[in-house]
Amino acid sequence: MPRFPSPLSALSGYGATWSAKGRILAGALVLTVLLAVAGLAAWATGSSARDHDGSTVPSPSSASPSEAAPKPDPGSGSVPKPPQISDPLAYAKAAAVMLWSYDTRATSRDQQLSGMNAWMTKETKYTDWSSLSAQVPDPVLWSRMADNTQYATAKITDARYPSAFKQALADNPSAINEAYIYAVTVTGKQHITWKKGGSGAEDRSVTLAAQCRPSHDCSLISIAPRVAP
């Protein structure tokens, strides 16, 4: 069966450029044990493939430039609402399912962005919305995806704290108490379906930064540009 890349680069790999704010934020969080993703493994790579009838599938590299958080509320379409979870690992699992699942048959691009933004922390000091929005294809590519009636589901197989994060936390346990941001690496499998009976499945991995303050529901901070082992 031919390999089929995800139409969302956030769902298929992590080759999109992180924003300047994101790089600065990541560096600060590493130093304070809030993210600990600097110096991690190589970029996760997307795969190349062709669809069922041999035509080229939209490339995940065609992600749109980062953009401001959506102001109007067009609804969230098929994007699930963030769960009321205070455990970083459980929240990261749910967030990965959200990132790796989509349905262009029922969700517009604006709805996709709006639904994703609902998962982000409201603490603007820490939020890195551009790390998510930059992964969403531009309107033309999204339209092509919709023409192919593409949709995806995801199944999580593992969620864990990266070794660098655990070591940094062990070295300075109190540092987490400032912003309560946790790095979590999630792995799983994404199944993609498109018209004419086309389908494919690929393994996925992502490192997320989730904020989980005591007695508060978790929220999403950013997607790391590299997968932390």
mmCIF file with all atom_site columns, C-alpha atoms in Angstrom:
data_model
loop_
_atom_site.group_PDB
_atom_site.id
_atom_site.type_symbol
_atom_site.label_atom_id
_atom_site.label_alt_id
_atom_site.label_comp_id
_atom_site.label_asym_id
_atom_site.label_entity_id
_atom_site.label_seq_id
_atom_site.pdbx_PDB_ins_code
_atom_site.Cartn_x
_atom_site.Cartn_y
_atom_site.Cartn_z
_atom_site.occupancy
_atom_site.B_iso_or_equiv
_atom_site.pdbx_formal_charge
_atom_site.auth_seq_id
_atom_site.auth_comp_id
_atom_site.auth_asym_id
_atom_site.auth_atom_id
_atom_site.pdbx_PDB_model_num
ATOM 1   C CA . MET A 1 1   ? 0.000   0.000  0.000  1.00 0.00 ? 1   MET A CA 1
ATOM 2   C CA . PRO A 1 2   ? 1.488   3.392  -0.895 1.00 0.00 ? 2   PRO A CA 1
ATOM 3   C CA . ARG A 1 3   ? 2.405   5.716  1.914  1.00 0.00 ? 3   ARG A CA 1
ATOM 4   C CA . PHE A 1 4   ? 0.159   8.730  2.182  1.00 0.00 ? 4   PHE A CA 1
ATOM 5   C CA . PRO A 1 5   ? 1.254   11.953 3.905  1.00 0.00 ? 5   PRO A CA 1
ATOM 6   C CA . SER A 1 6   ? -1.024  13.936 6.134  1.00 0.00 ? 6   SER A CA 1
ATOM 7   C CA . PRO A 1 7   ? -2.366  17.094 4.512  1.00 0.00 ? 7   PRO A CA 1
ATOM 8   C CA . LEU A 1 8   ? -1.607  18.991 7.730  1.00 0.00 ? 8   LEU A CA 1
ATOM 9   C CA . SER A 1 9   ? 2.084   19.307 8.385  1.00 0.00 ? 9   SER A CA 1
ATOM 10  C CA . ALA A 1 10  ? 1.391   19.468 12.106 1.00 0.00 ? 10  ALA A CA 1
ATOM 11  C CA . LEU A 1 11  ? -0.112  16.039 11.713 1.00 0.00 ? 11  LEU A CA 1
ATOM 12  C CA . SER A 1 12  ? 2.516   14.513 9.487  1.00 0.00 ? 12  SER A CA 1
ATOM 13  C CA . GLY A 1 13  ? 5.827   15.928 10.622 1.00 0.00 ? 13  GLY A CA 1
ATOM 14  C CA . TYR A 1 14  ? 7.501   18.880 12.144 1.00 0.00 ? 14  TYR A CA 1
ATOM 15  C CA . GLY A 1 15  ? 9.309   20.588 9.302  1.00 0.00 ? 15  GLY A CA 1
ATOM 16  C CA . ALA A 1 16  ? 7.496   23.913 9.518  1.00 0.00 ? 16  ALA A CA 1
ATOM 17  C CA . THR A 1 17  ? 9.547   26.854 10.728 1.00 0.00 ? 17  THR A CA 1
ATOM 18  C CA . TRP A 1 18  ? 9.064   27.831 14.345 1.00 0.00 ? 18  TRP A CA 1
ATOM 19  C CA . SER A 1 19  ? 8.384   31.511 14.887 1.00 0.00 ? 19  SER A CA 1
ATOM 20  C CA . ALA A 1 20  ? 10.946  33.810 16.468 1.00 0.00 ? 20  ALA A CA 1
ATOM 21  C CA . LYS A 1 21  ? 8.694   34.091 19.495 1.00 0.00 ? 21  LYS A CA 1
ATOM 22  C CA . GLY A 1 22  ? 8.519   30.320 19.683 1.00 0.00 ? 22  GLY A CA 1
ATOM 23  C CA . ARG A 1 23  ? 12.306  29.938 19.582 1.00 0.00 ? 23  ARG A CA 1
ATOM 24  C CA . ILE A 1 24  ? 12.766  32.544 22.298 1.00 0.00 ? 24  ILE A CA 1
ATOM 25  C CA . LEU A 1 25  ? 10.011  30.956 24.350 1.00 0.00 ? 25  LEU A CA 1
ATOM 26  C CA . ALA A 1 26  ? 11.494  27.508 23.950 1.00 0.00 ? 26  ALA A CA 1
ATOM 27  C CA . GLY A 1 27  ? 14.915  28.685 25.065 1.00 0.00 ? 27  GLY A CA 1
ATOM 28  C CA . ALA A 1 28  ? 13.494  30.339 28.136 1.00 0.00 ? 28  ALA A CA 1
ATOM 29  C CA . LEU A 1 29  ? 11.447  27.313 29.039 1.00 0.00 ? 29  LEU A CA 1
ATOM 30  C CA . VAL A 1 30  ? 14.400  24.996 28.663 1.00 0.00 ? 30  VAL A CA 1
ATOM 31  C CA . LEU A 1 31  ? 16.453  27.081 31.031 1.00 0.00 ? 31  LEU A CA 1
ATOM 32  C CA . THR A 1 32  ? 13.684  27.048 33.625 1.00 0.00 ? 32  THR A CA 1
ATOM 33  C CA . VAL A 1 33  ? 12.740  23.400 33.191 1.00 0.00 ? 33  VAL A CA 1
ATOM 34  C CA . LEU A 1 34  ? 9.457   24.432 31.653 1.00 0.00 ? 34  LEU A CA 1
ATOM 35  C CA . LEU A 1 35  ? 9.964   22.876 28.255 1.00 0.00 ? 35  LEU A CA 1
ATOM 36  C CA . ALA A 1 36  ? 13.413  21.282 28.009 1.00 0.00 ? 36  ALA A CA 1
ATOM 37  C CA . VAL A 1 37  ? 13.407  20.659 24.302 1.00 0.00 ? 37  VAL A CA 1
ATOM 38  C CA . ALA A 1 38  ? 16.704  22.276 23.257 1.00 0.00 ? 38  ALA A CA 1
ATOM 39  C CA . GLY A 1 39  ? 19.308  20.036 21.676 1.00 0.00 ? 39  GLY A CA 1
ATOM 40  C CA . LEU A 1 40  ? 16.860  17.244 20.981 1.00 0.00 ? 40  LEU A CA 1
ATOM 41  C CA . ALA A 1 41  ? 16.786  14.638 18.240 1.00 0.00 ? 41  ALA A CA 1
ATOM 42  C CA . ALA A 1 42  ? 16.595  15.309 14.510 1.00 0.00 ? 42  ALA A CA 1
ATOM 43  C CA . TRP A 1 43  ? 13.566  16.796 12.842 1.00 0.00 ? 43  TRP A CA 1
ATOM 44  C CA . ALA A 1 44  ? 10.739  14.406 12.429 1.00 0.00 ? 44  ALA A CA 1
ATOM 45  C CA . THR A 1 45  ? 10.320  13.773 8.756  1.00 0.00 ? 45  THR A CA 1
ATOM 46  C CA . GLY A 1 46  ? 7.179   13.580 6.681  1.00 0.00 ? 46  GLY A CA 1
ATOM 47  C CA . SER A 1 47  ? 6.813   10.898 4.055  1.00 0.00 ? 47  SER A CA 1
ATOM 48  C CA . SER A 1 48  ? 6.138   11.252 0.363  1.00 0.00 ? 48  SER A CA 1
ATOM 49  C CA . ALA A 1 49  ? 3.440   9.318  -1.392 1.00 0.00 ? 49  ALA A CA 1
ATOM 50  C CA . ARG A 1 50  ? 0.753   9.265  -4.000 1.00 0.00 ? 50  ARG A CA 1
ATOM 51  C CA . ASP A 1 51  ? -2.942  8.724  -3.620 1.00 0.00 ? 51  ASP A CA 1
ATOM 52  C CA . HIS A 1 52  ? -5.007  5.723  -4.674 1.00 0.00 ? 52  HIS A CA 1
ATOM 53  C CA . ASP A 1 53  ? -5.391  6.670  -8.343 1.00 0.00 ? 53  ASP A CA 1
ATOM 54  C CA . GLY A 1 54  ? -1.787  7.803  -8.756 1.00 0.00 ? 54  GLY A CA 1
ATOM 55  C CA . SER A 1 55  ? -2.245  11.573 -8.562 1.00 0.00 ? 55  SER A CA 1
ATOM 56  C CA . THR A 1 56  ? -0.067  13.558 -6.191 1.00 0.00 ? 56  THR A CA 1
ATOM 57  C CA . VAL A 1 57  ? -1.493  14.165 -2.744 1.00 0.00 ? 57  VAL A CA 1
ATOM 58  C CA . PRO A 1 58  ? -1.175  17.742 -1.396 1.00 0.00 ? 58  PRO A CA 1
ATOM 59  C CA . SER A 1 59  ? 2.217   18.045 0.238  1.00 0.00 ? 59  SER A CA 1
ATOM 60  C CA . PRO A 1 60  ? 2.364   18.710 3.977  1.00 0.00 ? 60  PRO A CA 1
ATOM 61  C CA . SER A 1 61  ? 5.161   21.191 3.299  1.00 0.00 ? 61  SER A CA 1
ATOM 62  C CA . SER A 1 62  ? 2.586   23.615 1.919  1.00 0.00 ? 62  SER A CA 1
ATOM 63  C CA . ALA A 1 63  ? 1.682   24.908 5.342  1.00 0.00 ? 63  ALA A CA 1
ATOM 64  C CA . SER A 1 64  ? 0.513   28.468 5.582  1.00 0.00 ? 64  SER A CA 1
ATOM 65  C CA . PRO A 1 65  ? 2.544   31.192 7.286  1.00 0.00 ? 65  PRO A CA 1
ATOM 66  C CA . SER A 1 66  ? 1.811   31.673 10.964 1.00 0.00 ? 66  SER A CA 1
ATOM 67  C CA . GLU A 1 67  ? -1.138  33.929 11.584 1.00 0.00 ? 67  GLU A CA 1
ATOM 68  C CA . ALA A 1 68  ? -2.874  35.681 14.425 1.00 0.00 ? 68  ALA A CA 1
ATOM 69  C CA . ALA A 1 69  ? -5.367  33.754 16.506 1.00 0.00 ? 69  ALA A CA 1
ATOM 70  C CA . PRO A 1 70  ? -8.781  33.780 14.813 1.00 0.00 ? 70  PRO A CA 1
ATOM 71  C CA . LYS A 1 71  ? -10.957 36.614 16.112 1.00 0.00 ? 71  LYS A CA 1
ATOM 72  C CA . PRO A 1 72  ? -14.421 35.654 14.850 1.00 0.00 ? 72  PRO A CA 1
ATOM 73  C CA . ASP A 1 73  ? -15.896 32.447 16.177 1.00 0.00 ? 73  ASP A CA 1
ATOM 74  C CA . PRO A 1 74  ? -16.917 30.361 13.177 1.00 0.00 ? 74  PRO A CA 1
ATOM 75  C CA . GLY A 1 75  ? -17.443 27.286 15.339 1.00 0.00 ? 75  GLY A CA 1
ATOM 76  C CA . SER A 1 76  ? -15.001 24.416 15.573 1.00 0.00 ? 76  SER A CA 1
ATOM 77  C CA . GLY A 1 77  ? -16.504 21.948 13.117 1.00 0.00 ? 77  GLY A CA 1
ATOM 78  C CA . SER A 1 78  ? -15.138 18.488 13.817 1.00 0.00 ? 78  SER A CA 1
ATOM 79  C CA . VAL A 1 79  ? -12.342 19.741 16.094 1.00 0.00 ? 79  VAL A CA 1
ATOM 80  C CA . PRO A 1 80  ? -13.010 18.379 19.603 1.00 0.00 ? 80  PRO A CA 1
ATOM 81  C CA . LYS A 1 81  ? -13.262 20.733 22.541 1.00 0.00 ? 81  LYS A CA 1
ATOM 82  C CA . PRO A 1 82  ? -10.401 20.643 25.051 1.00 0.00 ? 82  PRO A CA 1
ATOM 83  C CA . PRO A 1 83  ? -11.042 18.175 27.876 1.00 0.00 ? 83  PRO A CA 1
ATOM 84  C CA . GLN A 1 84  ? -11.219 19.149 31.515 1.00 0.00 ? 84  GLN A CA 1
ATOM 85  C CA . ILE A 1 85  ? -8.073  17.288 32.518 1.00 0.00 ? 85  ILE A CA 1
ATOM 86  C CA . SER A 1 86  ? -5.413  18.293 35.039 1.00 0.00 ? 86  SER A CA 1
ATOM 87  C CA . ASP A 1 87  ? -2.938  15.485 34.271 1.00 0.00 ? 87  ASP A CA 1
ATOM 88  C CA . PRO A 1 88  ? -0.232  16.496 31.723 1.00 0.00 ? 88  PRO A CA 1
ATOM 89  C CA . LEU A 1 89  ? 0.109   13.041 30.174 1.00 0.00 ? 89  LEU A CA 1
ATOM 90  C CA . ALA A 1 90  ? -3.636  12.555 29.720 1.00 0.00 ? 90  ALA A CA 1
ATOM 91  C CA . TYR A 1 91  ? -4.013  16.049 28.304 1.00 0.00 ? 91  TYR A CA 1
ATOM 92  C CA . ALA A 1 92  ? -1.139  15.591 25.875 1.00 0.00 ? 92  ALA A CA 1
ATOM 93  C CA . LYS A 1 93  ? -2.745  12.387 24.610 1.00 0.00 ? 93  LYS A CA 1
ATOM 94  C CA . ALA A 1 94  ? -6.011  14.231 23.966 1.00 0.00 ? 94  ALA A CA 1
ATOM 95  C CA . ALA A 1 95  ? -4.161  17.129 22.320 1.00 0.00 ? 95  ALA A CA 1
ATOM 96  C CA . ALA A 1 96  ? -2.309  14.761 19.983 1.00 0.00 ? 96  ALA A CA 1
ATOM 97  C CA . VAL A 1 97  ? -5.594  13.160 18.938 1.00 0.00 ? 97  VAL A CA 1
ATOM 98  C CA . MET A 1 98  ? -6.915  16.634 18.196 1.00 0.00 ? 98  MET A CA 1
ATOM 99  C CA . LEU A 1 99  ? -3.829  17.514 16.142 1.00 0.00 ? 99  LEU A CA 1
ATOM 100 C CA . TRP A 1 100 ? -3.809  14.276 14.172 1.00 0.00 ? 100 TRP A CA 1
ATOM 101 C CA . SER A 1 101 ? -7.555  14.179 13.479 1.00 0.00 ? 101 SER A CA 1
ATOM 102 C CA . TYR A 1 102 ? -9.456  16.369 11.048 1.00 0.00 ? 102 TYR A CA 1
ATOM 103 C CA . ASP A 1 103 ? -12.393 16.211 8.661  1.00 0.00 ? 103 ASP A CA 1
ATOM 104 C CA . THR A 1 104 ? -12.441 18.530 5.665  1.00 0.00 ? 104 THR A CA 1
ATOM 105 C CA . ARG A 1 105 ? -15.913 17.260 4.804  1.00 0.00 ? 105 ARG A CA 1
ATOM 106 C CA . ALA A 1 106 ? -17.392 19.002 7.834  1.00 0.00 ? 106 ALA A CA 1
ATOM 107 C CA . THR A 1 107 ? -14.806 21.579 8.866  1.00 0.00 ? 107 THR A CA 1
ATOM 108 C CA . SER A 1 108 ? -13.633 24.744 7.140  1.00 0.00 ? 108 SER A CA 1
ATOM 109 C CA . ARG A 1 109 ? -10.107 26.041 7.529  1.00 0.00 ? 109 ARG A CA 1
ATOM 110 C CA . ASP A 1 110 ? -11.336 28.865 9.768  1.00 0.00 ? 110 ASP A CA 1
ATOM 111 C CA . GLN A 1 111 ? -13.148 26.348 11.936 1.00 0.00 ? 111 GLN A CA 1
ATOM 112 C CA . GLN A 1 112 ? -9.991  24.226 12.152 1.00 0.00 ? 112 GLN A CA 1
ATOM 113 C CA . LEU A 1 113 ? -7.998  27.215 13.368 1.00 0.00 ? 113 LEU A CA 1
ATOM 114 C CA . SER A 1 114 ? -10.703 28.266 15.804 1.00 0.00 ? 114 SER A CA 1
ATOM 115 C CA . GLY A 1 115 ? -11.020 24.772 17.215 1.00 0.00 ? 115 GLY A CA 1
ATOM 116 C CA . MET A 1 116 ? -7.267  24.431 17.672 1.00 0.00 ? 116 MET A CA 1
ATOM 117 C CA . ASN A 1 117 ? -7.000  27.858 19.294 1.00 0.00 ? 117 ASN A CA 1
ATOM 118 C CA . ALA A 1 118 ? -9.519  26.823 21.967 1.00 0.00 ? 118 ALA A CA 1
ATOM 119 C CA . TRP A 1 119 ? -6.896  24.407 23.334 1.00 0.00 ? 119 TRP A CA 1
ATOM 120 C CA . MET A 1 120 ? -4.303  27.147 23.867 1.00 0.00 ? 120 MET A CA 1
ATOM 121 C CA . THR A 1 121 ? -3.480  28.725 27.205 1.00 0.00 ? 121 THR A CA 1
ATOM 122 C CA . LYS A 1 122 ? -4.902  32.182 27.794 1.00 0.00 ? 122 LYS A CA 1
ATOM 123 C CA . GLU A 1 123 ? -1.652  33.247 29.471 1.00 0.00 ? 123 GLU A CA 1
ATOM 124 C CA . THR A 1 124 ? -0.162  35.251 26.621 1.00 0.00 ? 124 THR A CA 1
ATOM 125 C CA . LYS A 1 125 ? 3.236   35.305 28.308 1.00 0.00 ? 125 LYS A CA 1
ATOM 126 C CA . TYR A 1 126 ? 3.649   31.634 27.469 1.00 0.00 ? 126 TYR A CA 1
ATOM 127 C CA . THR A 1 127 ? 1.359   30.811 24.567 1.00 0.00 ? 127 THR A CA 1
ATOM 128 C CA . ASP A 1 128 ? 2.935   30.095 21.183 1.00 0.00 ? 128 ASP A CA 1
ATOM 129 C CA . TRP A 1 129 ? -0.076  30.047 18.868 1.00 0.00 ? 129 TRP A CA 1
ATOM 130 C CA . SER A 1 130 ? 2.086   30.353 15.772 1.00 0.00 ? 130 SER A CA 1
ATOM 131 C CA . SER A 1 131 ? 3.561   26.901 16.374 1.00 0.00 ? 131 SER A CA 1
ATOM 132 C CA . LEU A 1 132 ? 0.078   25.505 15.739 1.00 0.00 ? 132 LEU A CA 1
ATOM 133 C CA . SER A 1 133 ? -1.338  27.914 13.170 1.00 0.00 ? 133 SER A CA 1
ATOM 134 C CA . ALA A 1 134 ? 1.737   27.633 10.948 1.00 0.00 ? 134 ALA A CA 1
ATOM 135 C CA . GLN A 1 135 ? 0.947   23.949 10.449 1.00 0.00 ? 135 GLN A CA 1
ATOM 136 C CA . VAL A 1 136 ? -2.474  24.527 8.877  1.00 0.00 ? 136 VAL A CA 1
ATOM 137 C CA . PRO A 1 137 ? -2.416  24.547 5.060  1.00 0.00 ? 137 PRO A CA 1
ATOM 138 C CA . ASP A 1 138 ? -3.268  27.716 3.208  1.00 0.00 ? 138 ASP A CA 1
ATOM 139 C CA . PRO A 1 139 ? -6.844  28.199 1.964  1.00 0.00 ? 139 PRO A CA 1
ATOM 140 C CA . VAL A 1 140 ? -6.078  26.830 -1.511 1.00 0.00 ? 140 VAL A CA 1
ATOM 141 C CA . LEU A 1 141 ? -4.575  23.607 -0.208 1.00 0.00 ? 141 LEU A CA 1
ATOM 142 C CA . TRP A 1 142 ? -7.347  23.191 2.344  1.00 0.00 ? 142 TRP A CA 1
ATOM 143 C CA . SER A 1 143 ? -9.824  23.502 -0.510 1.00 0.00 ? 143 SER A CA 1
ATOM 144 C CA . ARG A 1 144 ? -8.011  20.770 -2.431 1.00 0.00 ? 144 ARG A CA 1
ATOM 145 C CA . MET A 1 145 ? -8.142  18.567 0.650  1.00 0.00 ? 145 MET A CA 1
ATOM 146 C CA . ALA A 1 146 ? -11.877 19.177 0.888  1.00 0.00 ? 146 ALA A CA 1
ATOM 147 C CA . ASP A 1 147 ? -12.274 18.314 -2.791 1.00 0.00 ? 147 ASP A CA 1
ATOM 148 C CA . ASN A 1 148 ? -10.681 14.963 -1.967 1.00 0.00 ? 148 ASN A CA 1
ATOM 149 C CA . THR A 1 149 ? -13.024 14.567 1.054  1.00 0.00 ? 149 THR A CA 1
ATOM 150 C CA . GLN A 1 150 ? -9.987  13.882 3.214  1.00 0.00 ? 150 GLN A CA 1
ATOM 151 C CA . TYR A 1 151 ? -10.346 13.103 6.881  1.00 0.00 ? 151 TYR A CA 1
ATOM 152 C CA . ALA A 1 152 ? -8.199  11.468 9.527  1.00 0.00 ? 152 ALA A CA 1
ATOM 153 C CA . THR A 1 153 ? -8.496  9.701  12.854 1.00 0.00 ? 153 THR A CA 1
ATOM 154 C CA . ALA A 1 154 ? -5.796  8.939  15.390 1.00 0.00 ? 154 ALA A CA 1
ATOM 155 C CA . LYS A 1 155 ? -4.965  6.380  18.034 1.00 0.00 ? 155 LYS A CA 1
ATOM 156 C CA . ILE A 1 156 ? -2.421  7.059  20.793 1.00 0.00 ? 156 ILE A CA 1
ATOM 157 C CA . THR A 1 157 ? 0.008   4.347  21.829 1.00 0.00 ? 157 THR A CA 1
ATOM 158 C CA . ASP A 1 158 ? 2.215   6.153  24.356 1.00 0.00 ? 158 ASP A CA 1
ATOM 159 C CA . ALA A 1 159 ? 2.760   9.430  26.204 1.00 0.00 ? 159 ALA A CA 1
ATOM 160 C CA . ARG A 1 160 ? 5.819   10.115 28.317 1.00 0.00 ? 160 ARG A CA 1
ATOM 161 C CA . TYR A 1 161 ? 7.967   12.905 29.719 1.00 0.00 ? 161 TYR A CA 1
ATOM 162 C CA . PRO A 1 162 ? 11.142  13.280 27.593 1.00 0.00 ? 162 PRO A CA 1
ATOM 163 C CA . SER A 1 163 ? 14.359  12.241 29.263 1.00 0.00 ? 163 SER A CA 1
ATOM 164 C CA . ALA A 1 164 ? 15.796  15.767 29.045 1.00 0.00 ? 164 ALA A CA 1
ATOM 165 C CA . PHE A 1 165 ? 12.748  17.170 30.802 1.00 0.00 ? 165 PHE A CA 1
ATOM 166 C CA . LYS A 1 166 ? 12.881  14.547 33.559 1.00 0.00 ? 166 LYS A CA 1
ATOM 167 C CA . GLN A 1 167 ? 16.587  15.162 34.112 1.00 0.00 ? 167 GLN A CA 1
ATOM 168 C CA . ALA A 1 168 ? 16.136  18.930 34.231 1.00 0.00 ? 168 ALA A CA 1
ATOM 169 C CA . LEU A 1 169 ? 13.268  18.540 36.655 1.00 0.00 ? 169 LEU A CA 1
ATOM 170 C CA . ALA A 1 170 ? 15.346  16.244 38.849 1.00 0.00 ? 170 ALA A CA 1
ATOM 171 C CA . ASP A 1 171 ? 18.159  18.796 38.851 1.00 0.00 ? 171 ASP A CA 1
ATOM 172 C CA . ASN A 1 172 ? 15.861  21.652 39.862 1.00 0.00 ? 172 ASN A CA 1
ATOM 173 C CA . PRO A 1 173 ? 12.444  20.416 41.059 1.00 0.00 ? 173 PRO A CA 1
ATOM 174 C CA . SER A 1 174 ? 11.207  23.850 42.137 1.00 0.00 ? 174 SER A CA 1
ATOM 175 C CA . ALA A 1 175 ? 11.622  25.427 38.692 1.00 0.00 ? 175 ALA A CA 1
ATOM 176 C CA . ILE A 1 176 ? 8.352   23.912 37.484 1.00 0.00 ? 176 ILE A CA 1
ATOM 177 C CA . ASN A 1 177 ? 6.436   25.938 40.043 1.00 0.00 ? 177 ASN A CA 1
ATOM 178 C CA . GLU A 1 178 ? 6.615   29.196 38.089 1.00 0.00 ? 178 GLU A CA 1
ATOM 179 C CA . ALA A 1 179 ? 4.419   28.305 35.118 1.00 0.00 ? 179 ALA A CA 1
ATOM 180 C CA . TYR A 1 180 ? 3.738   24.561 35.513 1.00 0.00 ? 180 TYR A CA 1
ATOM 181 C CA . ILE A 1 181 ? 4.612   23.783 31.902 1.00 0.00 ? 181 ILE A CA 1
ATOM 182 C CA . TYR A 1 182 ? 5.357   20.160 31.090 1.00 0.00 ? 182 TYR A CA 1
ATOM 183 C CA . ALA A 1 183 ? 7.002   18.668 28.020 1.00 0.00 ? 183 ALA A CA 1
ATOM 184 C CA . VAL A 1 184 ? 5.300   15.481 26.861 1.00 0.00 ? 184 VAL A CA 1
ATOM 185 C CA . THR A 1 185 ? 6.193   13.295 23.902 1.00 0.00 ? 185 THR A CA 1
ATOM 186 C CA . VAL A 1 186 ? 3.243   11.455 22.396 1.00 0.00 ? 186 VAL A CA 1
ATOM 187 C CA . THR A 1 187 ? 3.352   8.640  19.853 1.00 0.00 ? 187 THR A CA 1
ATOM 188 C CA . GLY A 1 188 ? 0.533   7.030  17.951 1.00 0.00 ? 188 GLY A CA 1
ATOM 189 C CA . LYS A 1 189 ? -0.866  6.163  14.551 1.00 0.00 ? 189 LYS A CA 1
ATOM 190 C CA . GLN A 1 190 ? -2.881  8.304  12.171 1.00 0.00 ? 190 GLN A CA 1
ATOM 191 C CA . HIS A 1 191 ? -5.291  6.805  9.662  1.00 0.00 ? 191 HIS A CA 1
ATOM 192 C CA . ILE A 1 192 ? -6.188  8.962  6.664  1.00 0.00 ? 192 ILE A CA 1
ATOM 193 C CA . THR A 1 193 ? -9.041  8.404  4.216  1.00 0.00 ? 193 THR A CA 1
ATOM 194 C CA . TRP A 1 194 ? -9.861  10.172 0.980  1.00 0.00 ? 194 TRP A CA 1
ATOM 195 C CA . LYS A 1 195 ? -12.205 9.704  -1.957 1.00 0.00 ? 195 LYS A CA 1
ATOM 196 C CA . LYS A 1 196 ? -12.206 6.760  -4.380 1.00 0.00 ? 196 LYS A CA 1
ATOM 197 C CA . GLY A 1 197 ? -11.462 4.377  -1.546 1.00 0.00 ? 197 GLY A CA 1
ATOM 198 C CA . GLY A 1 198 ? -8.043  5.804  -0.788 1.00 0.00 ? 198 GLY A CA 1
ATOM 199 C CA . SER A 1 199 ? -6.618  5.325  2.684  1.00 0.00 ? 199 SER A CA 1
ATOM 200 C CA . GLY A 1 200 ? -3.341  5.057  4.508  1.00 0.00 ? 200 GLY A CA 1
ATOM 201 C CA . ALA A 1 201 ? -1.867  4.902  7.987  1.00 0.00 ? 201 ALA A CA 1
ATOM 202 C CA . GLU A 1 202 ? 1.365   6.266  9.427  1.00 0.00 ? 202 GLU A CA 1
ATOM 203 C CA . ASP A 1 203 ? 3.093   6.385  12.785 1.00 0.00 ? 203 ASP A CA 1
ATOM 204 C CA . ARG A 1 204 ? 3.202   9.812  14.415 1.00 0.00 ? 204 ARG A CA 1
ATOM 205 C CA . SER A 1 205 ? 5.268   11.429 17.164 1.00 0.00 ? 205 SER A CA 1
ATOM 206 C CA . VAL A 1 206 ? 5.138   14.910 18.645 1.00 0.00 ? 206 VAL A CA 1
ATOM 207 C CA . THR A 1 207 ? 6.464   16.742 21.677 1.00 0.00 ? 207 THR A CA 1
ATOM 208 C CA . LEU A 1 208 ? 3.962   19.135 23.201 1.00 0.00 ? 208 LEU A CA 1
ATOM 209 C CA . ALA A 1 209 ? 4.257   21.727 25.933 1.00 0.00 ? 209 ALA A CA 1
ATOM 210 C CA . ALA A 1 210 ? 1.224   21.655 28.206 1.00 0.00 ? 210 ALA A CA 1
ATOM 211 C CA . GLN A 1 211 ? 0.447   23.984 31.090 1.00 0.00 ? 211 GLN A CA 1
ATOM 212 C CA . CYS A 1 212 ? -1.192  22.236 34.042 1.00 0.00 ? 212 CYS A CA 1
ATOM 213 C CA . ARG A 1 213 ? -1.447  24.507 37.053 1.00 0.00 ? 213 ARG A CA 1
ATOM 214 C CA . PRO A 1 214 ? -2.645  22.930 40.310 1.00 0.00 ? 214 PRO A CA 1
ATOM 215 C CA . SER A 1 215 ? -6.447  22.802 40.561 1.00 0.00 ? 215 SER A CA 1
ATOM 216 C CA . HIS A 1 216 ? -6.794  23.999 36.953 1.00 0.00 ? 216 HIS A CA 1
ATOM 217 C CA . ASP A 1 217 ? -7.469  22.221 33.688 1.00 0.00 ? 217 ASP A CA 1
ATOM 218 C CA . CYS A 1 218 ? -4.479  21.814 31.414 1.00 0.00 ? 218 CYS A CA 1
ATOM 219 C CA . SER A 1 219 ? -4.017  23.895 28.278 1.00 0.00 ? 219 SER A CA 1
ATOM 220 C CA . LEU A 1 220 ? -1.678  23.769 25.302 1.00 0.00 ? 220 LEU A CA 1
ATOM 221 C CA . ILE A 1 221 ? 1.409   25.992 25.122 1.00 0.00 ? 221 ILE A CA 1
ATOM 222 C CA . SER A 1 222 ? 3.157   24.965 21.925 1.00 0.00 ? 222 SER A CA 1
ATOM 223 C CA . ILE A 1 223 ? 4.290   22.214 19.583 1.00 0.00 ? 223 ILE A CA 1
ATOM 224 C CA . ALA A 1 224 ? 8.031   21.666 19.698 1.00 0.00 ? 224 ALA A CA 1
ATOM 225 C CA . PRO A 1 225 ? 9.782   21.718 16.311 1.00 0.00 ? 225 PRO A CA 1
ATOM 226 C CA . ARG A 1 226 ? 11.630  18.520 17.208 1.00 0.00 ? 226 ARG A CA 1
ATOM 227 C CA . VAL A 1 227 ? 10.486  15.316 18.841 1.00 0.00 ? 227 VAL A CA 1
ATOM 228 C CA . ALA A 1 228 ? 12.124  14.887 22.247 1.00 0.00 ? 228 ALA A CA 1
ATOM 229 C CA . PRO A 1 229 ? 13.216  11.335 23.092 1.00 0.00 ? 229 PRO A CA 1
#
